[in-house]
Amino acid sequence: MSDPNSSMPVPVQLTEQLSSLTAQQKAFLAGYLWAESNGAASAVVGLPAAAAVGGAPQRSITVISASATGNAAGIAKKLTEKLKSEALDVTLTSAGSYKARQLAKEDIVVISTSTQGDGEPPEEGVPLHSYLFGKKAPKLDGVSFAVIGLGDSSYPLFCQAGIDFDTKLGELGAERLMDRVDCDVDYEAASDAWIDAAVAKLKDVAGGSGAAVAGAVSAVDTYTHEESAYNKDNPYTATLLTSHPLVTDNAGRIIQHVEIDLDESGLQYQVGDALGIVTNNPSELVDEVLGLCGLSGDENIEGRAGTANIRQALAQQCDLNQLTPKFLADYAATAGSDDLSALVEDKDKLQDFQAWTPLVGLLDAYPQKLEAQRLYDGLKPLAPRLYSIASSQEEVGEEVHLCVGLVDIEANGRVYHGSASGLLSNRLEEGDEVQVFVEPNPRFRLPESGDTPVIMIGPGTGIAPFRAFMQQRNADGAQGRNWLFFGNRNYRDDFLYHAEWIEYRDSGLLHDVSLAWSRDGEDKVYVQDKIRENAEAFWQAIEEGAHIYVCGDASRMAKDVERAILDVIAEQGGKDEDDAVEYLNELREADRYQRDVY
Ligand code: NAP
């Protein structure tokens, strides 16, 4: 008699046993065997057979990061890796590549978002945010979620974007799996604790009894932030080649063109990226702070980088310009000043004071002696500053160029400077070392095709990335139309990179230039006035597929410019306000409206 198993791919007894399984058990086994053949089933090997075959199905998790400087993206990535190592079914995506309409179809959504200074989500999170807050927001019954927010408590709307996402998802019917966590600038400890809690929770609710064979192999990583050998924790020590003024002595402020040599670092950047500058504080300012606090500078503190003396810590690690409400309240408690105590109780006055008063201003106006450790603990960590890169490597090779406005801070009858802008404009000499890293900005990219028209709107130092764009379009031999909207105070004094724009116009690469001078005539003229003035041509360019880019101040300019663009879309396109908003959101989702604003 022949062996009944010989003509079967699996033993007959096994096929008989299989026929007694439920559909869910069969589905589980199919995934298990497929995963095992791909070497990924170890996560379930130790499970008791009954539990593995009979339990709840696994749930899918989508982790969405909305990040401006990469921190929220880093948290999302870390969480995803931990979930993957638990063999959960997880997909990581940046909000910029996420289609908001997908949300209602999700099972579990985890959002990691930062917040801009004015309480808005970072640029890549705007479409998702405006979809959720718009008229077409979906019902989210059946979706579960968790949110972690990053922010800076020295700004009034601390972690507002995280609060918005968390609140709105709940209002739309989604199930909150865990309380939101709001993290401050020094976020690592809080975010690590939240990640651990989230992994435990998600294992519990999403693991299914058969723990995720599918997850071990099906996680699709759509993470878009690029990795580099150098980053903010490991910056490259570059050399300052030159720093020279772009404005005349009559401009009333200083804006510098800065060139930095990346030498043989191998550092690569794309136009649209930013350069991180590791900054420090000038020794005169540190001396002044020490004197006002009654410290010699030799006192030791326990800091983030171990034990250090307070002089070094103030120079390298502490933000001396931007105070937090918490520090101000703590300082007021022992300053013996009724005025200051009243001020910290009044939210509006506190906000105003905080926005304009550096540490020396506080110490001078409300003097008191401070212990070194208390001073250190109260100050924000000195974060690297990001500048939009003003060059293309196609043109400048191993160099990187920046356009830096020197920030003036008035206090005690003197003018102090922003930490990084002061470093790049004043304190560094040619040939000095400067620590840098490239911060990729994948949400601010030229169109793939050189034939696509572009509209660039960048008043003030917001012009920086557009100098890079033009160098790139030139190097690529791009044929598409280029239209620049630039504005500043006076034509004569602060037309940044004037000669280069003339050259581009004369060579035919720059097709249209719309200039707005705010202090040349009786009335202020801003870039948005120029957009309205050219409404018909602007609309036509949009209709022809133009990509629109905005760079510069987020708090007022970017909002006013967006208003003007919406007006053009509404008036020229014959749309009502809601349709115009939706039209602009569609442009955003199609990467045809990109902003680099802060
Ligand atoms: P600025 O001198 O403050 O302003 C440049 C021009 O814009 C001036 O003519 C100014 O006019 C005008 N302006 C003022 N309010 C405006 C508004 N609501 N809409 C349109 N134009 C307006 O500019 P800046 O100092 O060079 O830089 C501006 C900001 O952009 C800074 O906050 C900087 O941090 C930011 N920035 C961001 C990026 C980025 O996101 N990557 C890059 C570069 C700069 P008046 O002063 O005469 O009113």
Tab-separated table of C-alpha atoms in Angstrom, residues 3-5 8 10-20:
chain	number	residue	atom	x	y	z
A	3	ASP	CA	1.989	6.021	1.753
A	4	PRO	CA	-0.991	8.476	1.714
A	5	ASN	CA	1.414	11.300	2.657
A	8	MET	CA	0.575	15.491	-0.321
A	10	VAL	CA	1.730	18.177	4.166
A	11	PRO	CA	0.743	15.024	6.104
A	12	VAL	CA	-2.893	13.948	5.670
A	13	GLN	CA	-3.447	13.921	9.444
A	14	LEU	CA	-2.463	17.569	9.544
A	15	THR	CA	-4.890	18.561	6.793
A	16	GLU	CA	-7.634	16.732	8.687
A	17	GLN	CA	-6.764	18.635	11.856
A	18	LEU	CA	-6.655	21.887	9.953
A	19	SER	CA	-10.194	21.434	8.710
A	20	SER	CA	-11.418	21.520	12.313
